[in-house]
Amino acid sequence: MDLLRAVKEIVPILEYRSWVSGREVNAVILMFLLPMVIISVAGLALGGDFEQNIRIDVLVVDLDNGEISKEFVEFLEEIDILDVDMESNEFAARDRVRDQEYGRLIIIPRDFTKSTMMGEDSEISMVVDPTEDSQNTVLEKIVEGYANGISINVVVVKTVEALGIPVYSEEQIFEVVDVANQFAQPLPVQVKTESTSSNLGEFTSFTQYVPGFAVMFVLFTSIGAGSVSLLKEQEEGTFRRLVVAPISKAEIIGGKITSTFFKAFVQLSVLMIFGHFVFDLNLGSDMLALAVLIAAIALSSTGLGLLVAVIVTTKDQADSFSNVLTLTMSAIGGSWWPIFIEPQFMQDIARLTITAWAMDGFYDLLYFDLGLVGILKEVGVLVLMTIIFFGLAISRFSFD
């Protein structure tokens, strides 16, 4: 009953804020139209050279030279953002990475094909330059995605052995694995939240700019418009009038938070759908994961907007401060360009922003197609930010 009463009290506040916003039809239109225009211009203008400007160099040593290792190398070479070079000598390859000629090295072990087909464990090694953390993470996800796919071979062989099914030669094992792979392509049971990243999407300018600018404009909405609106109502005495009404302070704040969150969620959702239908942006195979990520971004940005409203004292200060904050987070956090092209110290600072974790989540869904499990870290950090922002803001919030 208390929850129902709280909802009934919050709804009029939402209706009031919708009516206030409805008087500014142009602002509502610009909330969607302006981002769409900028996304279109940036994506089309920079699309031609975008993939050429974003390259991840990787050196590969194939000590196996077997069928599966060659397929793995071909898989890497087909990925647009990877520049793959081969090196026959492992020690020379390690020296080239140590001398920073290359940022990353993949070593395929001896007997990799045989071990995989015989159901034995094996390990693909990576040697990386620690100063290029974001690029290393991208490559790790690519390699892990492929490894997950070929692990089917190992599981099949181990299952056959565990059941005591007689297999008398390597040729028979290869036949078992080949049959298993035929049945596994496509997967007979589709679990979207665990879709393999070995089937990578195409990384285009719109993979970067649709979520990038969408997140930036959501920050403008939640931090800028949200904080200014709160301070405006505070200056006009709206809060004082609500306090004397039969509504608790928690319900008043809840109404404000819910209204801003709803706007941010709808805005980000509409812009992602716009990118999908207009520019054929791949949204991944897990719509639930996408909705969860959007909700986490909307919540954290709403919390930051409330925090800004209690830090500054006037709506003019809120407007200026929120603009600077949003533009700074967007630039350093990866809205304007992929974060891994930034110097490492900037990447480290970016981890303190909503934008960086939001963009990581979008990459995981739109490019790597990792599903809900793949974005748990990003969502967890955004939720933690939400708790911190709301905790600090509510502790300092004043209705006067």
mmCIF file of C-alpha atoms in Angstrom:
data_model
loop_
_atom_site.group_PDB
_atom_site.id
_atom_site.type_symbol
_atom_site.label_atom_id
_atom_site.label_comp_id
_atom_site.label_asym_id
_atom_site.label_seq_id
_atom_site.Cartn_x
_atom_site.Cartn_y
_atom_site.Cartn_z
ATOM 1 C CA MET A 1 0.000 0.000 0.000
ATOM 2 C CA ASP A 2 2.841 2.396 0.791
ATOM 3 C CA LEU A 3 4.409 1.718 -2.610
ATOM 4 C CA LEU A 4 1.091 2.290 -4.375
ATOM 5 C CA ARG A 5 0.550 5.545 -2.496
ATOM 6 C CA ALA A 6 4.067 6.695 -3.370
ATOM 7 C CA VAL A 7 3.462 5.989 -7.052
ATOM 8 C CA LYS A 8 0.185 7.920 -6.955
ATOM 9 C CA GLU A 9 1.974 10.884 -5.396
ATOM 10 C CA ILE A 10 4.869 10.804 -7.868
ATOM 11 C CA VAL A 11 2.642 10.723 -10.980
ATOM 12 C CA PRO A 12 1.323 14.314 -10.554
ATOM 13 C CA ILE A 13 4.905 15.549 -10.249
ATOM 14 C CA LEU A 14 5.785 13.772 -13.479
ATOM 15 C CA GLU A 15 2.728 15.271 -15.168
ATOM 16 C CA TYR A 16 3.698 18.752 -13.963
ATOM 17 C CA ARG A 17 7.236 18.418 -15.271
ATOM 18 C CA SER A 18 5.960 17.060 -18.586
ATOM 19 C CA TRP A 19 3.651 20.078 -18.872
ATOM 20 C CA VAL A 20 6.493 22.478 -18.085
ATOM 21 C CA SER A 21 8.710 20.808 -20.673
ATOM 22 C CA GLY A 22 5.831 20.680 -23.138
ATOM 23 C CA ARG A 23 5.730 24.467 -23.241
ATOM 24 C CA GLU A 24 9.184 24.376 -24.775
ATOM 25 C CA VAL A 25 8.379 22.329 -27.859
ATOM 26 C CA ASN A 26 11.537 23.456 -29.634
ATOM 27 C CA ALA A 27 13.705 22.179 -26.794
ATOM 28 C CA VAL A 28 12.008 18.784 -26.930
ATOM 29 C CA ILE A 29 12.502 18.592 -30.700
ATOM 30 C CA LEU A 30 16.158 19.582 -30.394
ATOM 31 C CA MET A 31 16.642 16.837 -27.825
ATOM 32 C CA PHE A 32 16.240 14.411 -30.730
ATOM 33 C CA LEU A 33 16.726 16.434 -33.925
ATOM 34 C CA LEU A 34 20.075 18.060 -33.111
ATOM 35 C CA PRO A 35 21.783 14.790 -32.101
ATOM 36 C CA MET A 36 20.453 13.115 -35.252
ATOM 37 C CA VAL A 37 21.870 15.880 -37.439
ATOM 38 C CA ILE A 38 25.292 15.790 -35.740
ATOM 39 C CA ILE A 39 25.428 11.982 -35.829
ATOM 40 C CA SER A 40 24.589 12.027 -39.531
ATOM 41 C CA VAL A 41 27.127 14.715 -40.421
ATOM 42 C CA ALA A 42 29.958 13.195 -38.372
ATOM 43 C CA GLY A 43 29.295 9.646 -39.514
ATOM 44 C CA LEU A 44 29.026 10.507 -43.204
ATOM 45 C CA ALA A 45 31.875 13.029 -43.253
ATOM 46 C CA LEU A 46 34.377 10.828 -41.423
ATOM 47 C CA GLY A 47 33.139 7.430 -42.540
ATOM 48 C CA GLY A 48 35.499 7.031 -45.490
ATOM 49 C CA ASP A 49 38.732 7.198 -43.509
ATOM 50 C CA PHE A 50 37.437 6.071 -40.129
ATOM 51 C CA GLU A 51 38.571 2.459 -40.226
ATOM 52 C CA GLN A 52 41.950 3.461 -41.658
ATOM 53 C CA ASN A 53 42.477 5.858 -38.759
ATOM 54 C CA ILE A 54 41.709 3.214 -36.128
ATOM 55 C CA ARG A 55 44.201 0.392 -36.379
ATOM 56 C CA ILE A 56 45.489 -2.131 -33.849
ATOM 57 C CA ASP A 57 48.827 -3.664 -34.787
ATOM 58 C CA VAL A 58 49.469 -7.264 -33.794
ATOM 59 C CA LEU A 59 52.377 -9.613 -34.444
ATOM 60 C CA VAL A 60 51.597 -13.338 -34.679
ATOM 61 C CA VAL A 61 53.943 -16.284 -34.166
ATOM 62 C CA ASP A 62 52.462 -19.578 -35.374
ATOM 63 C CA LEU A 63 54.533 -22.377 -33.843
ATOM 64 C CA ASP A 64 51.933 -24.936 -34.881
ATOM 65 C CA ASN A 65 51.332 -24.304 -38.599
ATOM 66 C CA GLY A 66 48.374 -26.651 -38.373
ATOM 67 C CA GLU A 67 44.906 -26.416 -39.840
ATOM 68 C CA ILE A 68 43.277 -24.711 -36.847
ATOM 69 C CA SER A 69 46.145 -22.281 -36.265
ATOM 70 C CA LYS A 70 46.027 -21.215 -39.915
ATOM 71 C CA GLU A 71 42.268 -20.681 -39.654
ATOM 72 C CA PHE A 72 42.872 -18.547 -36.561
ATOM 73 C CA VAL A 73 45.417 -16.373 -38.399
ATOM 74 C CA GLU A 74 42.999 -15.958 -41.313
ATOM 75 C CA PHE A 75 40.288 -14.964 -38.838
ATOM 76 C CA LEU A 76 42.528 -12.231 -37.402
ATOM 77 C CA GLU A 77 43.502 -10.973 -40.856
ATOM 78 C CA GLU A 78 39.852 -10.575 -41.845
ATOM 79 C CA ILE A 79 39.100 -8.189 -38.961
ATOM 80 C CA ASP A 80 39.078 -4.649 -40.319
ATOM 81 C CA ILE A 81 40.717 -2.864 -37.406
ATOM 82 C CA LEU A 82 43.644 -5.297 -37.041
ATOM 83 C CA ASP A 83 46.978 -4.947 -38.830
ATOM 84 C CA VAL A 84 48.396 -8.486 -38.647
ATOM 85 C CA ASP A 85 52.035 -9.340 -39.384
ATOM 86 C CA MET A 86 53.687 -12.744 -39.054
ATOM 87 C CA GLU A 87 56.995 -13.594 -37.362
ATOM 88 C CA SER A 88 58.542 -17.068 -37.381
ATOM 89 C CA ASN A 89 60.892 -16.585 -34.422
ATOM 90 C CA GLU A 90 59.271 -16.244 -30.990
ATOM 91 C CA PHE A 91 62.286 -14.578 -29.372
ATOM 92 C CA ALA A 92 62.628 -12.049 -32.179
ATOM 93 C CA ALA A 93 58.916 -11.320 -31.897
ATOM 94 C CA ARG A 94 59.178 -10.689 -28.161
ATOM 95 C CA ASP A 95 62.078 -8.302 -28.803
ATOM 96 C CA ARG A 96 60.023 -6.377 -31.360
ATOM 97 C CA VAL A 97 57.232 -5.886 -28.821
ATOM 98 C CA ARG A 98 59.715 -4.984 -26.097
ATOM 99 C CA ASP A 99 61.235 -2.385 -28.449
ATOM 100 C CA GLN A 100 57.684 -1.046 -29.060
ATOM 101 C CA GLU A 101 57.824 -1.806 -32.767
ATOM 102 C CA TYR A 102 54.539 -3.630 -32.168
ATOM 103 C CA GLY A 103 52.080 -3.199 -29.337
ATOM 104 C CA ARG A 104 50.848 -6.783 -29.150
ATOM 105 C CA LEU A 105 52.058 -10.315 -29.841
ATOM 106 C CA ILE A 106 50.020 -13.516 -30.167
ATOM 107 C CA ILE A 107 51.863 -16.828 -29.814
ATOM 108 C CA ILE A 108 50.115 -19.967 -31.066
ATOM 109 C CA PRO A 109 51.775 -22.938 -29.306
ATOM 110 C CA ARG A 110 53.240 -26.020 -30.932
ATOM 111 C CA ASP A 111 50.814 -28.896 -31.533
ATOM 112 C CA PHE A 112 47.891 -26.485 -31.078
ATOM 113 C CA THR A 113 45.815 -28.172 -33.785
ATOM 114 C CA LYS A 114 46.575 -31.671 -32.501
ATOM 115 C CA SER A 115 45.847 -30.740 -28.866
ATOM 116 C CA THR A 116 42.561 -29.133 -29.825
ATOM 117 C CA MET A 117 41.428 -32.095 -31.903
ATOM 118 C CA MET A 118 42.555 -34.610 -29.261
ATOM 119 C CA GLY A 119 40.613 -32.854 -26.507
ATOM 120 C CA GLU A 120 43.673 -31.602 -24.668
ATOM 121 C CA ASP A 121 43.953 -28.185 -23.025
ATOM 122 C CA SER A 122 46.113 -25.600 -24.764
ATOM 123 C CA GLU A 123 46.928 -21.945 -24.304
ATOM 124 C CA ILE A 124 47.257 -19.048 -26.731
ATOM 125 C CA SER A 125 49.720 -16.536 -25.283
ATOM 126 C CA MET A 126 49.555 -12.772 -25.619
ATOM 127 C CA VAL A 127 52.409 -10.349 -24.948
ATOM 128 C CA VAL A 128 51.279 -6.730 -24.777
ATOM 129 C CA ASP A 129 52.559 -3.228 -24.239
ATOM 130 C CA PRO A 130 50.974 -2.199 -20.898
ATOM 131 C CA THR A 131 50.793 1.445 -21.988
ATOM 132 C CA GLU A 132 48.116 0.580 -24.577
ATOM 133 C CA ASP A 133 45.549 -0.929 -22.251
ATOM 134 C CA SER A 134 42.379 -0.196 -24.256
ATOM 135 C CA GLN A 135 43.759 -1.614 -27.506
ATOM 136 C CA ASN A 136 44.946 -4.675 -25.589
ATOM 137 C CA THR A 137 41.449 -5.164 -24.207
ATOM 138 C CA VAL A 138 39.949 -5.044 -27.700
ATOM 139 C CA LEU A 139 42.367 -7.705 -28.945
ATOM 140 C CA GLU A 140 41.827 -9.877 -25.861
ATOM 141 C CA LYS A 141 38.083 -9.927 -26.502
ATOM 142 C CA ILE A 142 38.641 -10.870 -30.139
ATOM 143 C CA VAL A 143 40.988 -13.733 -29.221
ATOM 144 C CA GLU A 144 38.768 -14.938 -26.380
ATOM 145 C CA GLY A 145 35.771 -14.958 -28.703
ATOM 146 C CA TYR A 146 37.557 -17.200 -31.194
ATOM 147 C CA ALA A 147 38.903 -19.417 -28.415
ATOM 148 C CA ASN A 148 35.375 -19.921 -27.099
ATOM 149 C CA GLY A 149 34.348 -21.173 -30.526
ATOM 150 C CA ILE A 150 37.137 -23.722 -31.002
ATOM 151 C CA SER A 151 36.746 -24.895 -27.408
ATOM 152 C CA ILE A 152 33.744 -26.830 -28.717
ATOM 153 C CA ASN A 153 36.246 -29.278 -30.203
ATOM 154 C CA VAL A 154 37.893 -29.921 -26.849
ATOM 155 C CA VAL A 155 34.566 -30.327 -25.067
ATOM 156 C CA VAL A 156 33.302 -32.804 -27.664
ATOM 157 C CA VAL A 157 36.391 -35.015 -27.445
ATOM 158 C CA LYS A 158 36.417 -34.937 -23.627
ATOM 159 C CA THR A 159 32.735 -35.868 -23.605
ATOM 160 C CA VAL A 160 33.355 -38.825 -25.910
ATOM 161 C CA GLU A 161 36.181 -40.029 -23.664
ATOM 162 C CA ALA A 162 34.115 -39.552 -20.493
ATOM 163 C CA LEU A 163 31.293 -41.669 -21.921
ATOM 164 C CA GLY A 164 33.736 -44.446 -22.776
ATOM 165 C CA ILE A 165 32.924 -44.386 -26.480
ATOM 166 C CA PRO A 166 35.750 -46.244 -28.254
ATOM 167 C CA VAL A 167 37.846 -44.095 -30.582
ATOM 168 C CA TYR A 168 40.802 -45.921 -32.099
ATOM 169 C CA SER A 169 42.618 -43.319 -34.184
ATOM 170 C CA GLU A 170 43.214 -39.615 -34.690
ATOM 171 C CA GLU A 171 41.227 -39.834 -37.924
ATOM 172 C CA GLN A 172 38.163 -40.968 -35.985
ATOM 173 C CA ILE A 173 38.595 -38.108 -33.521
ATOM 174 C CA PHE A 174 38.802 -35.621 -36.395
ATOM 175 C CA GLU A 175 35.617 -37.094 -37.849
ATOM 176 C CA VAL A 176 33.818 -36.711 -34.500
ATOM 177 C CA VAL A 177 34.919 -33.082 -34.224
ATOM 178 C CA ASP A 178 33.943 -32.310 -37.822
ATOM 179 C CA VAL A 179 30.474 -33.754 -37.286
ATOM 180 C CA ALA A 180 30.101 -31.781 -34.035
ATOM 181 C CA ASN A 181 31.109 -28.567 -35.792
ATOM 182 C CA GLN A 182 28.574 -29.186 -38.544
ATOM 183 C CA PHE A 183 25.796 -29.513 -35.971
ATOM 184 C CA ALA A 184 27.070 -26.444 -34.089
ATOM 185 C CA GLN A 185 26.886 -24.125 -37.129
ATOM 186 C CA PRO A 186 24.505 -22.479 -36.598
ATOM 187 C CA LEU A 187 24.059 -23.227 -32.922
ATOM 188 C CA PRO A 188 21.005 -25.477 -32.480
ATOM 189 C CA VAL A 189 20.010 -23.620 -29.301
ATOM 190 C CA GLN A 190 20.311 -19.853 -29.574
ATOM 191 C CA VAL A 191 21.135 -18.146 -26.273
ATOM 192 C CA LYS A 192 21.367 -14.511 -27.220
ATOM 193 C CA THR A 193 23.000 -13.317 -24.020
ATOM 194 C CA GLU A 194 25.936 -15.637 -24.680
ATOM 195 C CA SER A 195 26.442 -14.980 -28.363
ATOM 196 C CA THR A 196 30.040 -15.531 -29.398
ATOM 197 C CA SER A 197 32.245 -12.570 -30.207
ATOM 198 C CA SER A 198 33.963 -14.523 -32.958
ATOM 199 C CA ASN A 199 31.192 -13.240 -35.227
ATOM 200 C CA LEU A 200 32.263 -9.628 -34.981
ATOM 201 C CA GLY A 201 30.207 -6.797 -36.367
ATOM 202 C CA GLU A 202 31.618 -4.205 -38.715
ATOM 203 C CA PHE A 203 33.291 -1.292 -36.946
ATOM 204 C CA THR A 204 32.236 1.780 -38.904
ATOM 205 C CA SER A 205 32.092 5.476 -38.155
ATOM 206 C CA PHE A 206 28.508 5.008 -36.977
ATOM 207 C CA THR A 207 29.566 2.324 -34.484
ATOM 208 C CA GLN A 208 31.509 5.138 -32.838
ATOM 209 C CA TYR A 209 29.405 8.230 -33.422
ATOM 210 C CA VAL A 210 25.846 6.990 -32.886
ATOM 211 C CA PRO A 211 26.399 5.833 -29.277
ATOM 212 C CA GLY A 212 29.110 8.462 -28.738
ATOM 213 C CA PHE A 213 27.044 11.516 -29.544
ATOM 214 C CA ALA A 214 23.891 9.897 -28.152
ATOM 215 C CA VAL A 215 25.586 9.551 -24.758
ATOM 216 C CA MET A 216 26.883 13.122 -24.971
ATOM 217 C CA PHE A 217 23.423 14.557 -25.604
ATOM 218 C CA VAL A 218 21.923 12.401 -22.871
ATOM 219 C CA LEU A 219 24.448 13.990 -20.513
ATOM 220 C CA PHE A 220 23.338 17.416 -21.721
ATOM 221 C CA THR A 221 19.740 16.417 -20.988
ATOM 222 C CA SER A 222 20.330 14.812 -17.598
ATOM 223 C CA ILE A 223 23.102 17.002 -16.204
ATOM 224 C CA GLY A 224 22.422 20.303 -17.928
ATOM 225 C CA ALA A 225 18.671 20.502 -18.391
ATOM 226 C CA GLY A 226 18.045 18.363 -15.308
ATOM 227 C CA SER A 227 20.086 20.475 -12.890
ATOM 228 C CA VAL A 228 18.890 23.781 -14.382
ATOM 229 C CA SER A 229 15.264 22.663 -14.113
ATOM 230 C CA LEU A 230 15.690 21.662 -10.469
ATOM 231 C CA LEU A 231 17.316 24.968 -9.543
ATOM 232 C CA LYS A 232 14.689 26.913 -11.473
ATOM 233 C CA GLU A 233 11.888 25.230 -9.550
ATOM 234 C CA GLN A 234 13.818 25.815 -6.333
ATOM 235 C CA GLU A 235 14.214 29.533 -7.104
ATOM 236 C CA GLU A 236 10.541 29.856 -8.060
ATOM 237 C CA GLY A 237 9.449 28.275 -4.785
ATOM 238 C CA THR A 238 7.944 25.152 -6.322
ATOM 239 C CA PHE A 239 9.649 22.922 -3.761
ATOM 240 C CA ARG A 240 8.365 24.988 -0.846
ATOM 241 C CA ARG A 241 4.813 24.638 -2.135
ATOM 242 C CA LEU A 242 5.224 20.890 -2.594
ATOM 243 C CA VAL A 243 6.629 20.469 0.921
ATOM 244 C CA VAL A 244 3.424 21.785 2.507
ATOM 245 C CA ALA A 245 1.368 19.402 0.369
ATOM 246 C CA PRO A 246 0.590 15.894 1.672
ATOM 247 C CA ILE A 247 3.646 14.489 -0.108
ATOM 248 C CA SER A 248 6.845 13.277 1.512
ATOM 249 C CA LYS A 249 10.201 14.753 0.539
ATOM 250 C CA ALA A 250 11.290 11.345 -0.752
ATOM 251 C CA GLU A 251 8.304 11.270 -3.097
ATOM 252 C CA ILE A 252 9.097 14.770 -4.356
ATOM 253 C CA ILE A 253 12.712 13.858 -5.118
ATOM 254 C CA GLY A 254 11.539 10.558 -6.591
ATOM 255 C CA GLY A 255 9.304 12.380 -9.027
ATOM 256 C CA LYS A 256 12.137 14.634 -10.177
ATOM 257 C CA ILE A 257 14.531 11.712 -10.565
ATOM 258 C CA THR A 258 12.013 9.546 -12.421
ATOM 259 C CA SER A 259 11.149 12.331 -14.850
ATOM 260 C CA THR A 260 14.784 13.016 -15.758
ATOM 261 C CA PHE A 261 15.597 9.309 -15.981
ATOM 262 C CA PHE A 262 12.648 8.685 -18.288
ATOM 263 C CA LYS A 263 13.709 11.494 -20.631
ATOM 264 C CA ALA A 264 17.288 10.219 -20.754
ATOM 265 C CA PHE A 265 16.204 6.625 -21.346
ATOM 266 C CA VAL A 266 13.824 7.566 -24.153
ATOM 267 C CA GLN A 267 16.323 9.941 -25.767
ATOM 268 C CA LEU A 268 19.140 7.385 -25.813
ATOM 269 C CA SER A 269 16.816 4.616 -27.017
ATOM 270 C CA VAL A 270 15.413 6.739 -29.854
ATOM 271 C CA LEU A 271 18.888 7.777 -31.024
ATOM 272 C CA MET A 272 20.114 4.164 -31.068
ATOM 273 C CA ILE A 273 17.025 3.096 -33.021
ATOM 274 C CA PHE A 274 17.628 6.012 -35.394
ATOM 275 C CA GLY A 275 21.171 4.777 -36.007
ATOM 276 C CA HIS A 276 19.914 1.258 -36.640
ATOM 277 C CA PHE A 277 17.239 2.104 -39.204
ATOM 278 C CA VAL A 278 18.926 5.041 -40.942
ATOM 279 C CA PHE A 279 22.570 3.907 -40.953
ATOM 280 C CA ASP A 280 22.173 0.147 -40.502
ATOM 281 C CA LEU A 281 23.907 0.237 -37.114
ATOM 282 C CA ASN A 282 24.250 -3.235 -35.642
ATOM 283 C CA LEU A 283 22.599 -3.223 -32.201
ATOM 284 C CA GLY A 284 23.766 -6.722 -31.295
ATOM 285 C CA SER A 285 21.622 -9.789 -30.747
ATOM 286 C CA ASP A 286 20.550 -9.098 -27.151
ATOM 287 C CA MET A 287 17.989 -6.305 -26.854
ATOM 288 C CA LEU A 288 17.594 -6.910 -23.117
ATOM 289 C CA ALA A 289 21.307 -6.226 -22.617
ATOM 290 C CA LEU A 290 21.005 -3.034 -24.670
ATOM 291 C CA ALA A 291 18.046 -1.874 -22.570
ATOM 292 C CA VAL A 292 19.925 -2.628 -19.330
ATOM 293 C CA LEU A 293 22.951 -0.643 -20.508
ATOM 294 C CA ILE A 294 20.795 2.307 -21.586
ATOM 295 C CA ALA A 295 19.015 2.261 -18.224
ATOM 296 C CA ALA A 296 22.340 2.228 -16.344
ATOM 297 C CA ILE A 297 23.603 5.193 -18.384
ATOM 298 C CA ALA A 298 20.365 7.112 -17.852
ATOM 299 C CA LEU A 299 20.434 6.433 -14.105
ATOM 300 C CA SER A 300 24.050 7.466 -13.596
ATOM 301 C CA SER A 301 23.648 10.637 -15.660
ATOM 302 C CA THR A 302 20.471 11.499 -13.743
ATOM 303 C CA GLY A 303 22.335 11.070 -10.470
ATOM 304 C CA LEU A 304 25.166 13.291 -11.678
ATOM 305 C CA GLY A 305 22.644 15.941 -12.714
ATOM 306 C CA LEU A 306 21.140 15.930 -9.230
ATOM 307 C CA LEU A 307 24.617 16.207 -7.714
ATOM 308 C CA VAL A 308 25.430 19.226 -9.905
ATOM 309 C CA ALA A 309 22.180 20.854 -8.784
ATOM 310 C CA VAL A 310 23.236 20.700 -5.127
ATOM 311 C CA ILE A 311 26.843 21.765 -5.769
ATOM 312 C CA VAL A 312 26.063 25.040 -7.568
ATOM 313 C CA THR A 313 23.746 27.752 -6.290
ATOM 314 C CA THR A 314 22.055 29.237 -9.382
ATOM 315 C CA LYS A 315 20.675 27.881 -12.628
ATOM 316 C CA ASP A 316 23.165 29.996 -14.610
ATOM 317 C CA GLN A 317 26.035 28.346 -12.755
ATOM 318 C CA ALA A 318 24.445 24.946 -13.360
ATOM 319 C CA ASP A 319 24.152 25.670 -17.075
ATOM 320 C CA SER A 320 27.806 26.690 -17.440
ATOM 321 C CA PHE A 321 29.218 23.996 -15.158
ATOM 322 C CA SER A 322 27.194 21.192 -16.743
ATOM 323 C CA ASN A 323 28.244 22.218 -20.259
ATOM 324 C CA VAL A 324 31.927 22.175 -19.330
ATOM 325 C CA LEU A 325 31.528 18.870 -17.475
ATOM 326 C CA THR A 326 29.629 17.195 -20.315
ATOM 327 C CA LEU A 327 32.018 18.336 -23.045
ATOM 328 C CA THR A 328 35.051 17.304 -20.993
ATOM 329 C CA MET A 329 33.649 13.854 -20.230
ATOM 330 C CA SER A 330 32.635 13.400 -23.866
ATOM 331 C CA ALA A 331 36.057 14.335 -25.207
ATOM 332 C CA ILE A 332 38.159 12.316 -22.794
ATOM 333 C CA GLY A 333 35.669 9.480 -22.317
ATOM 334 C CA GLY A 334 35.386 8.342 -25.924
ATOM 335 C CA SER A 335 32.313 10.035 -27.392
ATOM 336 C CA TRP A 336 34.261 11.863 -30.081
ATOM 337 C CA TRP A 337 36.878 9.209 -30.847
ATOM 338 C CA PRO A 338 37.762 5.736 -29.532
ATOM 339 C CA ILE A 339 39.385 5.985 -26.152
ATOM 340 C CA PHE A 340 42.248 3.670 -27.085
ATOM 341 C CA ILE A 341 43.810 6.290 -29.387
ATOM 342 C CA GLU A 342 44.340 8.583 -26.384
ATOM 343 C CA PRO A 343 47.534 8.672 -24.287
ATOM 344 C CA GLN A 344 47.434 6.240 -21.382
ATOM 345 C CA PHE A 345 47.167 8.957 -18.716
ATOM 346 C CA MET A 346 44.015 10.261 -20.439
ATOM 347 C CA GLN A 347 42.603 6.739 -20.602
ATOM 348 C CA ASP A 348 43.191 6.383 -16.860
ATOM 349 C CA ILE A 349 41.386 9.659 -16.152
ATOM 350 C CA ALA A 350 38.547 8.636 -18.471
ATOM 351 C CA ARG A 351 37.755 5.695 -16.193
ATOM 352 C CA LEU A 352 36.294 8.230 -13.769
ATOM 353 C CA THR A 353 33.636 9.280 -16.302
ATOM 354 C CA ILE A 354 30.242 7.902 -17.243
ATOM 355 C CA THR A 355 31.149 8.204 -20.914
ATOM 356 C CA ALA A 356 34.068 5.756 -20.890
ATOM 357 C CA TRP A 357 32.088 2.943 -19.260
ATOM 358 C CA ALA A 358 29.063 3.663 -21.442
ATOM 359 C CA MET A 359 31.139 3.440 -24.626
ATOM 360 C CA ASP A 360 32.848 0.240 -23.445
ATOM 361 C CA GLY A 361 29.411 -1.257 -22.941
ATOM 362 C CA PHE A 362 28.250 -0.208 -26.389
ATOM 363 C CA TYR A 363 31.393 -1.648 -28.015
ATOM 364 C CA ASP A 364 30.763 -4.941 -26.207
ATOM 365 C CA LEU A 365 27.208 -5.102 -27.572
ATOM 366 C CA LEU A 366 27.407 -3.428 -30.978
ATOM 367 C CA TYR A 367 30.766 -4.803 -32.129
ATOM 368 C CA PHE A 368 31.676 -7.826 -30.011
ATOM 369 C CA ASP A 369 28.041 -8.919 -29.467
ATOM 370 C CA LEU A 370 28.845 -10.215 -25.980
ATOM 371 C CA GLY A 371 25.310 -9.981 -24.627
ATOM 372 C CA LEU A 372 24.243 -9.280 -21.059
ATOM 373 C CA VAL A 373 27.042 -11.300 -19.469
ATOM 374 C CA GLY A 374 29.622 -9.300 -21.407
ATOM 375 C CA ILE A 375 28.502 -5.923 -20.044
ATOM 376 C CA LEU A 376 28.090 -6.818 -16.372
ATOM 377 C CA LYS A 377 31.312 -4.995 -15.465
ATOM 378 C CA GLU A 378 30.301 -1.785 -17.253
ATOM 379 C CA VAL A 379 26.770 -1.857 -15.870
ATOM 380 C CA GLY A 380 28.118 -2.563 -12.384
ATOM 381 C CA VAL A 381 30.424 0.461 -12.492
ATOM 382 C CA LEU A 382 27.616 2.703 -13.790
ATOM 383 C CA VAL A 383 25.312 1.496 -11.009
ATOM 384 C CA LEU A 384 28.056 2.161 -8.455
ATOM 385 C CA MET A 385 28.425 5.691 -9.853
ATOM 386 C CA THR A 386 24.656 6.091 -9.564
ATOM 387 C CA ILE A 387 24.699 5.126 -5.885
ATOM 388 C CA ILE A 388 27.576 7.523 -5.157
ATOM 389 C CA PHE A 389 25.984 10.431 -7.050
ATOM 390 C CA PHE A 390 22.564 9.982 -5.465
ATOM 391 C CA GLY A 391 24.040 9.437 -2.014
ATOM 392 C CA LEU A 392 26.067 12.650 -2.131
ATOM 393 C CA ALA A 393 23.260 14.650 -3.743
ATOM 394 C CA ILE A 394 20.450 13.598 -1.422
ATOM 395 C CA SER A 395 22.600 14.197 1.668
ATOM 396 C CA ARG A 396 23.060 17.832 0.582
ATOM 397 C CA PHE A 397 19.683 18.479 -1.023
ATOM 398 C CA SER A 398 17.688 21.424 0.318
ATOM 399 C CA PHE A 399 14.053 22.275 -0.371
ATOM 400 C CA ASP A 400 14.544 25.956 0.527
#
